[in-house]
Amino acid sequence: MSPHATSTIFVIGGTGAQGIPVVRALVADRRYSVRLLTRDATSPRARELLALGNVSILEGSFADEDVLREGFRGCDGAFINIDGFNTGEKTETYWAFRSYEIAIEEGIKFYVYGNLDYALKKSGYDSRFRAGHYDGKGRMAEWILFQNERNRDRMGAAVFTSGPYIEMVISPLTPMTPGIEDGVVTWRVPLGEGAVPHVALDDCGFYVRWLFDHPERANGMDLEVAVEHMTYADLAAAFEKVTGRPAQYIDTDLETY
């Protein structure tokens, strides 16, 4: 796939939080067109992306081989970000296998897998830190890069590893949603003095676009991105400085959390 030619990218997960900025970045200058898989072509997010131009919609489920073949066929790139948080580890594992295999069969030239840290492995296989949403992706990313050692000349592949979105620290219903305690914005999370590798959603689009722009350099790469490894004491201090409102971080033991 030439990085200088207009290419069609098949995208799974394009209507998700990360997928929207990825699609926007791909079609921003019309160098790429996107074929977007969605379960509901009439959803507000699907309609919003369609309105960008250079976006077409394929309605169906990634858990359907006929739909996958239709999605990959005629494209030369793919960005696959299966929502394992909703589908579960077993479903993501199987369809990550089949998505990669069918992509090769259908002639995809460059394949990018949306990934998260293999938390269980990075913890030294301590199941207190097991997170299915993360581990389901992390295992598959390692498998894809292993397969790429043999298949890289037929279909290039890269892994895009992100982390918790920085937007989540002030959003409702997330693991790190703050509360108000005696008028003070308060984050209570079990971090101790640890830090979180937060990533900004708009940055995700930029980095995925870079992978497709530079397939020769990106082939076989695990592109791990983050704003920084951020302590929540620093987060609270930054919030207070910018808003003028008092803020604090209170370390909380895991059981209480």
PDB file of C-alpha atoms in Angstrom:
ATOM      1  CA  MET A   1       0.000   0.000   0.000  1.00  0.00           C
ATOM      2  CA  SER A   2       1.555   3.269  -1.021  1.00  0.00           C
ATOM      3  CA  PRO A   3       1.291   5.971   1.635  1.00  0.00           C
ATOM      4  CA  HIS A   4       0.832   8.490  -1.169  1.00  0.00           C
ATOM      5  CA  ALA A   5      -2.227   6.910  -2.793  1.00  0.00           C
ATOM      6  CA  THR A   6      -5.832   7.214  -1.724  1.00  0.00           C
ATOM      7  CA  SER A   7      -6.639   3.989   0.072  1.00  0.00           C
ATOM      8  CA  THR A   8      -9.757   2.440   1.510  1.00  0.00           C
ATOM      9  CA  ILE A   9      -9.598   1.429   5.157  1.00  0.00           C
ATOM     10  CA  PHE A  10     -12.078  -1.029   6.667  1.00  0.00           C
ATOM     11  CA  VAL A  11     -12.789   0.045  10.242  1.00  0.00           C
ATOM     12  CA  ILE A  12     -14.315  -2.049  13.025  1.00  0.00           C
ATOM     13  CA  GLY A  13     -15.129  -0.025  16.126  1.00  0.00           C
ATOM     14  CA  GLY A  14     -15.404   3.266  14.259  1.00  0.00           C
ATOM     15  CA  THR A  15     -18.444   4.526  16.172  1.00  0.00           C
ATOM     16  CA  GLY A  16     -16.742   3.979  19.538  1.00  0.00           C
ATOM     17  CA  ALA A  17     -15.006   6.577  21.686  1.00  0.00           C
ATOM     18  CA  GLN A  18     -11.618   5.925  20.076  1.00  0.00           C
ATOM     19  CA  GLY A  19     -12.960   5.049  16.640  1.00  0.00           C
ATOM     20  CA  ILE A  20     -14.587   8.420  15.977  1.00  0.00           C
ATOM     21  CA  PRO A  21     -11.336  10.440  16.133  1.00  0.00           C
ATOM     22  CA  VAL A  22      -9.585   7.699  14.144  1.00  0.00           C
ATOM     23  CA  VAL A  23     -12.118   7.943  11.309  1.00  0.00           C
ATOM     24  CA  ARG A  24     -11.957  11.738  11.403  1.00  0.00           C
ATOM     25  CA  ALA A  25      -8.175  11.698  11.124  1.00  0.00           C
ATOM     26  CA  LEU A  26      -8.190   9.223   8.251  1.00  0.00           C
ATOM     27  CA  VAL A  27     -10.597  11.204   6.063  1.00  0.00           C
ATOM     28  CA  ALA A  28      -9.561  14.724   7.099  1.00  0.00           C
ATOM     29  CA  ASP A  29      -7.594  15.444   3.907  1.00  0.00           C
ATOM     30  CA  ARG A  30      -9.406  12.936   1.674  1.00  0.00           C
ATOM     31  CA  ARG A  31      -6.259  10.843   1.231  1.00  0.00           C
ATOM     32  CA  TYR A  32      -8.128   7.880   2.665  1.00  0.00           C
ATOM     33  CA  SER A  33     -11.682   6.662   2.435  1.00  0.00           C
ATOM     34  CA  VAL A  34     -13.251   4.576   5.189  1.00  0.00           C
ATOM     35  CA  ARG A  35     -15.666   1.666   5.060  1.00  0.00           C
ATOM     36  CA  LEU A  36     -17.258   1.664   8.497  1.00  0.00           C
ATOM     37  CA  LEU A  37     -18.837  -1.403  10.094  1.00  0.00           C
ATOM     38  CA  THR A  38     -21.733  -0.627  12.416  1.00  0.00           C
ATOM     39  CA  ARG A  39     -24.662  -2.545  13.810  1.00  0.00           C
ATOM     40  CA  ASP A  40     -26.972   0.418  13.184  1.00  0.00           C
ATOM     41  CA  ALA A  41     -26.435   2.603  10.125  1.00  0.00           C
ATOM     42  CA  THR A  42     -29.074   5.049  11.385  1.00  0.00           C
ATOM     43  CA  SER A  43     -27.416   5.749  14.749  1.00  0.00           C
ATOM     44  CA  PRO A  44     -26.404   9.372  15.449  1.00  0.00           C
ATOM     45  CA  ARG A  45     -22.712   8.443  15.517  1.00  0.00           C
ATOM     46  CA  ALA A  46     -22.892   6.565  12.214  1.00  0.00           C
ATOM     47  CA  ARG A  47     -24.718   9.470  10.567  1.00  0.00           C
ATOM     48  CA  GLU A  48     -22.189  11.943  11.985  1.00  0.00           C
ATOM     49  CA  LEU A  49     -19.290   9.999  10.493  1.00  0.00           C
ATOM     50  CA  LEU A  50     -21.041   9.487   7.163  1.00  0.00           C
ATOM     51  CA  ALA A  51     -21.448  13.260   6.908  1.00  0.00           C
ATOM     52  CA  LEU A  52     -17.671  13.712   6.990  1.00  0.00           C
ATOM     53  CA  GLY A  53     -17.399  12.493   3.405  1.00  0.00           C
ATOM     54  CA  ASN A  54     -15.205   9.676   2.136  1.00  0.00           C
ATOM     55  CA  VAL A  55     -17.060   7.377   4.557  1.00  0.00           C
ATOM     56  CA  SER A  56     -19.331   4.510   3.573  1.00  0.00           C
ATOM     57  CA  ILE A  57     -21.363   2.327   5.917  1.00  0.00           C
ATOM     58  CA  LEU A  58     -21.544  -1.465   6.121  1.00  0.00           C
ATOM     59  CA  GLU A  59     -24.267  -2.604   8.480  1.00  0.00           C
ATOM     60  CA  GLY A  60     -23.716  -5.831  10.376  1.00  0.00           C
ATOM     61  CA  SER A  61     -21.708  -7.523  13.113  1.00  0.00           C
ATOM     62  CA  PHE A  62     -17.995  -8.306  13.251  1.00  0.00           C
ATOM     63  CA  ALA A  63     -19.066 -11.720  14.593  1.00  0.00           C
ATOM     64  CA  ASP A  64     -20.168 -12.805  11.096  1.00  0.00           C
ATOM     65  CA  GLU A  65     -17.654 -14.120   8.581  1.00  0.00           C
ATOM     66  CA  ASP A  66     -19.722 -13.060   5.568  1.00  0.00           C
ATOM     67  CA  VAL A  67     -19.863  -9.498   6.896  1.00  0.00           C
ATOM     68  CA  LEU A  68     -16.129  -9.495   7.584  1.00  0.00           C
ATOM     69  CA  ARG A  69     -15.375 -10.670   4.061  1.00  0.00           C
ATOM     70  CA  GLU A  70     -17.617  -7.998   2.593  1.00  0.00           C
ATOM     71  CA  GLY A  71     -15.909  -5.386   4.746  1.00  0.00           C
ATOM     72  CA  PHE A  72     -12.352  -6.360   3.888  1.00  0.00           C
ATOM     73  CA  ARG A  73     -12.956  -7.041   0.200  1.00  0.00           C
ATOM     74  CA  GLY A  74     -11.756  -4.206  -1.998  1.00  0.00           C
ATOM     75  CA  CYS A  75      -9.948  -2.436   0.852  1.00  0.00           C
ATOM     76  CA  ASP A  76      -6.197  -2.245   1.240  1.00  0.00           C
ATOM     77  CA  GLY A  77      -6.069  -1.303   4.922  1.00  0.00           C
ATOM     78  CA  ALA A  78      -7.915  -2.211   8.115  1.00  0.00           C
ATOM     79  CA  PHE A  79      -8.224  -0.785  11.618  1.00  0.00           C
ATOM     80  CA  ILE A  80      -9.734  -3.379  13.956  1.00  0.00           C
ATOM     81  CA  ASN A  81     -10.790  -2.344  17.459  1.00  0.00           C
ATOM     82  CA  ILE A  82     -13.198  -4.935  18.826  1.00  0.00           C
ATOM     83  CA  ASP A  83     -15.095  -3.725  21.887  1.00  0.00           C
ATOM     84  CA  GLY A  84     -14.048  -6.478  24.252  1.00  0.00           C
ATOM     85  CA  PHE A  85     -15.455  -4.498  27.183  1.00  0.00           C
ATOM     86  CA  ASN A  86     -18.936  -5.358  25.884  1.00  0.00           C
ATOM     87  CA  THR A  87     -18.301  -8.617  24.026  1.00  0.00           C
ATOM     88  CA  GLY A  88     -16.079 -10.315  26.607  1.00  0.00           C
ATOM     89  CA  GLU A  89     -12.699 -12.016  26.329  1.00  0.00           C
ATOM     90  CA  LYS A  90     -13.883 -15.199  24.621  1.00  0.00           C
ATOM     91  CA  THR A  91     -15.687 -13.402  21.812  1.00  0.00           C
ATOM     92  CA  GLU A  92     -12.868 -10.932  21.243  1.00  0.00           C
ATOM     93  CA  THR A  93     -10.275 -13.708  21.200  1.00  0.00           C
ATOM     94  CA  TYR A  94     -12.002 -15.781  18.543  1.00  0.00           C
ATOM     95  CA  TRP A  95     -12.948 -12.883  16.273  1.00  0.00           C
ATOM     96  CA  ALA A  96      -9.541 -11.262  16.575  1.00  0.00           C
ATOM     97  CA  PHE A  97      -8.104 -14.535  15.230  1.00  0.00           C
ATOM     98  CA  ARG A  98     -10.605 -14.717  12.390  1.00  0.00           C
ATOM     99  CA  SER A  99     -10.439 -11.028  11.520  1.00  0.00           C
ATOM    100  CA  TYR A 100      -6.687 -11.274  11.012  1.00  0.00           C
ATOM    101  CA  GLU A 101      -6.937 -14.492   8.990  1.00  0.00           C
ATOM    102  CA  ILE A 102      -9.761 -13.265   6.761  1.00  0.00           C
ATOM    103  CA  ALA A 103      -7.971  -9.955   6.214  1.00  0.00           C
ATOM    104  CA  ILE A 104      -4.996 -11.808   4.742  1.00  0.00           C
ATOM    105  CA  GLU A 105      -7.256 -13.970   2.627  1.00  0.00           C
ATOM    106  CA  GLU A 106      -9.116 -10.939   1.248  1.00  0.00           C
ATOM    107  CA  GLY A 107      -5.957  -9.088   0.269  1.00  0.00           C
ATOM    108  CA  ILE A 108      -5.545  -6.432   2.961  1.00  0.00           C
ATOM    109  CA  LYS A 109      -2.073  -4.902   2.677  1.00  0.00           C
ATOM    110  CA  PHE A 110      -1.782  -3.217   6.081  1.00  0.00           C
ATOM    111  CA  TYR A 111      -3.646  -4.198   9.250  1.00  0.00           C
ATOM    112  CA  VAL A 112      -3.754  -2.214  12.508  1.00  0.00           C
ATOM    113  CA  TYR A 113      -5.093  -3.810  15.688  1.00  0.00           C
ATOM    114  CA  GLY A 114      -6.441  -1.555  18.455  1.00  0.00           C
ATOM    115  CA  ASN A 115      -4.837  -2.783  21.652  1.00  0.00           C
ATOM    116  CA  LEU A 116      -4.556  -2.277  25.412  1.00  0.00           C
ATOM    117  CA  ASP A 117      -1.835  -3.334  27.838  1.00  0.00           C
ATOM    118  CA  TYR A 118      -1.611  -7.026  28.697  1.00  0.00           C
ATOM    119  CA  ALA A 119      -2.155  -6.120  32.340  1.00  0.00           C
ATOM    120  CA  LEU A 120      -2.001  -9.644  33.760  1.00  0.00           C
ATOM    121  CA  LYS A 121       1.357 -10.321  32.121  1.00  0.00           C
ATOM    122  CA  LYS A 122       2.788  -6.934  33.060  1.00  0.00           C
ATOM    123  CA  SER A 123       1.793  -7.556  36.700  1.00  0.00           C
ATOM    124  CA  GLY A 124       3.885 -10.742  36.738  1.00  0.00           C
ATOM    125  CA  TYR A 125       0.730 -12.878  36.351  1.00  0.00           C
ATOM    126  CA  ASP A 126      -0.840 -11.657  39.571  1.00  0.00           C
ATOM    127  CA  SER A 127      -4.582 -12.166  39.100  1.00  0.00           C
ATOM    128  CA  ARG A 128      -5.401  -9.345  41.490  1.00  0.00           C
ATOM    129  CA  PHE A 129      -4.552  -7.133  38.531  1.00  0.00           C
ATOM    130  CA  ARG A 130      -6.363  -9.148  35.879  1.00  0.00           C
ATOM    131  CA  ALA A 131      -8.611  -7.026  33.649  1.00  0.00           C
ATOM    132  CA  GLY A 132     -10.486  -8.903  30.941  1.00  0.00           C
ATOM    133  CA  HIS A 133     -10.964  -5.813  28.780  1.00  0.00           C
ATOM    134  CA  TYR A 134      -7.193  -5.319  28.729  1.00  0.00           C
ATOM    135  CA  ASP A 135      -5.914  -8.891  28.758  1.00  0.00           C
ATOM    136  CA  GLY A 136      -8.243  -9.971  25.958  1.00  0.00           C
ATOM    137  CA  LYS A 137      -6.620  -7.434  23.673  1.00  0.00           C
ATOM    138  CA  GLY A 138      -3.083  -7.821  24.967  1.00  0.00           C
ATOM    139  CA  ARG A 139      -2.972 -11.542  24.219  1.00  0.00           C
ATOM    140  CA  MET A 140      -4.251 -10.994  20.689  1.00  0.00           C
ATOM    141  CA  ALA A 141      -1.792  -8.196  19.999  1.00  0.00           C
ATOM    142  CA  GLU A 142       1.108 -10.492  20.844  1.00  0.00           C
ATOM    143  CA  TRP A 143      -0.358 -13.183  18.604  1.00  0.00           C
ATOM    144  CA  ILE A 144      -0.779 -10.765  15.686  1.00  0.00           C
ATOM    145  CA  LEU A 145       2.797  -9.528  15.958  1.00  0.00           C
ATOM    146  CA  PHE A 146       4.015 -13.136  16.137  1.00  0.00           C
ATOM    147  CA  GLN A 147       2.051 -14.026  13.000  1.00  0.00           C
ATOM    148  CA  ASN A 148       3.457 -10.943  11.317  1.00  0.00           C
ATOM    149  CA  GLU A 149       6.969 -12.357  11.565  1.00  0.00           C
ATOM    150  CA  ARG A 150       5.985 -14.876   8.898  1.00  0.00           C
ATOM    151  CA  ASN A 151       3.290 -12.929   7.037  1.00  0.00           C
ATOM    152  CA  ARG A 152       4.746  -9.402   6.948  1.00  0.00           C
ATOM    153  CA  ASP A 153       5.505  -9.518   3.212  1.00  0.00           C
ATOM    154  CA  ARG A 154       1.946 -10.582   2.390  1.00  0.00           C
ATOM    155  CA  MET A 155       0.120  -8.313   4.876  1.00  0.00           C
ATOM    156  CA  GLY A 156       1.873  -5.795   7.047  1.00  0.00           C
ATOM    157  CA  ALA A 157       0.540  -5.416  10.580  1.00  0.00           C
ATOM    158  CA  ALA A 158       0.956  -3.060  13.503  1.00  0.00           C
ATOM    159  CA  VAL A 159      -0.499  -2.810  16.990  1.00  0.00           C
ATOM    160  CA  PHE A 160      -1.799   0.459  18.415  1.00  0.00           C
ATOM    161  CA  THR A 161      -1.651   0.328  22.223  1.00  0.00           C
ATOM    162  CA  SER A 162      -3.458   3.087  24.065  1.00  0.00           C
ATOM    163  CA  GLY A 163      -4.633   3.458  27.658  1.00  0.00           C
ATOM    164  CA  PRO A 164      -7.387   5.028  29.741  1.00  0.00           C
ATOM    165  CA  TYR A 165      -8.653   8.194  28.104  1.00  0.00           C
ATOM    166  CA  ILE A 166      -7.806  11.451  29.882  1.00  0.00           C
ATOM    167  CA  GLU A 167     -11.400  12.500  29.211  1.00  0.00           C
ATOM    168  CA  MET A 168     -12.517   9.811  31.674  1.00  0.00           C
ATOM    169  CA  VAL A 169     -11.096  11.660  34.687  1.00  0.00           C
ATOM    170  CA  ILE A 170     -13.900  14.244  34.535  1.00  0.00           C
ATOM    171  CA  SER A 171     -16.609  12.105  32.940  1.00  0.00           C
ATOM    172  CA  PRO A 172     -19.486  10.343  34.731  1.00  0.00           C
ATOM    173  CA  LEU A 173     -19.655   6.578  35.252  1.00  0.00           C
ATOM    174  CA  THR A 174     -15.954   5.808  34.781  1.00  0.00           C
ATOM    175  CA  PRO A 175     -13.577   4.038  37.211  1.00  0.00           C
ATOM    176  CA  MET A 176     -11.988   7.399  38.054  1.00  0.00           C
ATOM    177  CA  THR A 177     -15.013   9.718  38.159  1.00  0.00           C
ATOM    178  CA  PRO A 178     -14.432  12.340  40.870  1.00  0.00           C
ATOM    179  CA  GLY A 179     -16.880  13.327  43.589  1.00  0.00           C
ATOM    180  CA  ILE A 180     -17.436  16.489  45.594  1.00  0.00           C
ATOM    181  CA  GLU A 181     -16.488  16.189  49.276  1.00  0.00           C
ATOM    182  CA  ASP A 182     -17.022  19.281  51.464  1.00  0.00           C
ATOM    183  CA  GLY A 183     -16.800  21.448  48.352  1.00  0.00           C
ATOM    184  CA  VAL A 184     -13.569  19.830  47.143  1.00  0.00           C
ATOM    185  CA  VAL A 185     -13.326  17.919  43.854  1.00  0.00           C
ATOM    186  CA  THR A 186     -11.998  14.535  45.005  1.00  0.00           C
ATOM    187  CA  TRP A 187     -10.552  11.572  43.171  1.00  0.00           C
ATOM    188  CA  ARG A 188     -10.600   8.382  45.279  1.00  0.00           C
ATOM    189  CA  VAL A 189      -8.773   5.612  43.408  1.00  0.00           C
ATOM    190  CA  PRO A 190      -6.439   2.792  44.561  1.00  0.00           C
ATOM    191  CA  LEU A 191      -3.212   4.080  43.022  1.00  0.00           C
ATOM    192  CA  GLY A 192      -0.921   4.689  45.996  1.00  0.00           C
ATOM    193  CA  GLU A 193       1.942   6.655  44.470  1.00  0.00           C
ATOM    194  CA  GLY A 194       1.398   4.982  41.103  1.00  0.00           C
ATOM    195  CA  ALA A 195       0.632   6.738  37.840  1.00  0.00           C
ATOM    196  CA  VAL A 196      -1.754   6.141  34.951  1.00  0.00           C
ATOM    197  CA  PRO A 197      -0.652   6.264  31.271  1.00  0.00           C
ATOM    198  CA  HIS A 198      -3.590   8.356  30.108  1.00  0.00           C
ATOM    199  CA  VAL A 199      -4.103   9.077  26.416  1.00  0.00           C
ATOM    200  CA  ALA A 200      -6.182  11.795  24.761  1.00  0.00           C
ATOM    201  CA  LEU A 201      -8.836  10.636  22.298  1.00  0.00           C
ATOM    202  CA  ASP A 202      -7.939  13.096  19.556  1.00  0.00           C
ATOM    203  CA  ASP A 203      -4.321  11.948  19.767  1.00  0.00           C
ATOM    204  CA  CYS A 204      -5.459   8.395  18.979  1.00  0.00           C
ATOM    205  CA  GLY A 205      -6.638   9.524  15.568  1.00  0.00           C
ATOM    206  CA  PHE A 206      -3.316  11.223  14.866  1.00  0.00           C
ATOM    207  CA  TYR A 207      -1.247   8.172  15.779  1.00  0.00           C
ATOM    208  CA  VAL A 208      -3.367   5.640  13.885  1.00  0.00           C
ATOM    209  CA  ARG A 209      -3.183   7.911  10.856  1.00  0.00           C
ATOM    210  CA  TRP A 210       0.610   7.923  11.209  1.00  0.00           C
ATOM    211  CA  LEU A 211       0.683   4.118  11.075  1.00  0.00           C
ATOM    212  CA  PHE A 212      -1.208   4.079   7.771  1.00  0.00           C
ATOM    213  CA  ASP A 213       0.895   6.922   6.369  1.00  0.00           C
ATOM    214  CA  HIS A 214       4.120   4.997   7.083  1.00  0.00           C
ATOM    215  CA  PRO A 215       3.385   1.282   6.577  1.00  0.00           C
ATOM    216  CA  GLU A 216       7.000   0.399   5.790  1.00  0.00           C
ATOM    217  CA  ARG A 217       8.194   1.816   9.114  1.00  0.00           C
ATOM    218  CA  ALA A 218       5.156   0.665  11.062  1.00  0.00           C
ATOM    219  CA  ASN A 219       5.170  -2.972   9.915  1.00  0.00           C
ATOM    220  CA  GLY A 220       5.680  -5.124  13.022  1.00  0.00           C
ATOM    221  CA  MET A 221       5.456  -2.157  15.416  1.00  0.00           C
ATOM    222  CA  ASP A 222       3.636  -1.946  18.724  1.00  0.00           C
ATOM    223  CA  LEU A 223       2.996   1.799  18.929  1.00  0.00           C
ATOM    224  CA  GLU A 224       2.388   2.454  22.630  1.00  0.00           C
ATOM    225  CA  VAL A 225       1.084   5.959  23.299  1.00  0.00           C
ATOM    226  CA  ALA A 226       0.228   8.095  26.325  1.00  0.00           C
ATOM    227  CA  VAL A 227       0.063  11.747  27.300  1.00  0.00           C
ATOM    228  CA  GLU A 228       2.294  10.875  30.259  1.00  0.00           C
ATOM    229  CA  HIS A 229       2.355   8.576  33.268  1.00  0.00           C
ATOM    230  CA  MET A 230       0.235  10.832  35.431  1.00  0.00           C
ATOM    231  CA  THR A 231      -0.166  10.689  39.191  1.00  0.00           C
ATOM    232  CA  TYR A 232      -3.548  11.740  40.507  1.00  0.00           C
ATOM    233  CA  ALA A 233      -1.913  14.131  42.960  1.00  0.00           C
ATOM    234  CA  ASP A 234      -0.599  15.966  39.889  1.00  0.00           C
ATOM    235  CA  LEU A 235      -4.018  15.702  38.260  1.00  0.00           C
ATOM    236  CA  ALA A 236      -5.716  17.320  41.256  1.00  0.00           C
ATOM    237  CA  ALA A 237      -3.085  20.070  41.379  1.00  0.00           C
ATOM    238  CA  ALA A 238      -3.516  20.801  37.666  1.00  0.00           C
ATOM    239  CA  PHE A 239      -7.302  20.850  37.987  1.00  0.00           C
ATOM    240  CA  GLU A 240      -7.088  23.316  40.872  1.00  0.00           C
ATOM    241  CA  LYS A 241      -4.627  25.559  39.026  1.00  0.00           C
ATOM    242  CA  VAL A 242      -6.704  25.719  35.848  1.00  0.00           C
ATOM    243  CA  THR A 243     -10.188  26.002  37.368  1.00  0.00           C
ATOM    244  CA  GLY A 244      -9.438  27.815  40.620  1.00  0.00           C
ATOM    245  CA  ARG A 245     -11.533  25.241  42.474  1.00  0.00           C
ATOM    246  CA  PRO A 246     -10.071  23.125  45.288  1.00  0.00           C
ATOM    247  CA  ALA A 247      -9.236  19.540  44.342  1.00  0.00           C
ATOM    248  CA  GLN A 248      -7.555  16.544  45.959  1.00  0.00           C
ATOM    249  CA  TYR A 249      -6.518  12.953  45.425  1.00  0.00           C
ATOM    250  CA  ILE A 250      -7.149  10.468  48.249  1.00  0.00           C
ATOM    251  CA  ASP A 251      -5.553   7.066  47.917  1.00  0.00           C
ATOM    252  CA  THR A 252      -8.114   4.353  48.619  1.00  0.00           C
ATOM    253  CA  ASP A 253      -7.450   0.699  49.325  1.00  0.00           C
ATOM    254  CA  LEU A 254      -8.698  -1.707  46.682  1.00  0.00           C
ATOM    255  CA  GLU A 255     -11.387  -3.399  48.801  1.00  0.00           C
ATOM    256  CA  THR A 256     -12.929  -0.074  49.826  1.00  0.00           C
ATOM    257  CA  TYR A 257     -12.764   1.136  46.223  1.00  0.00           C
TER     258      TYR A 257
END
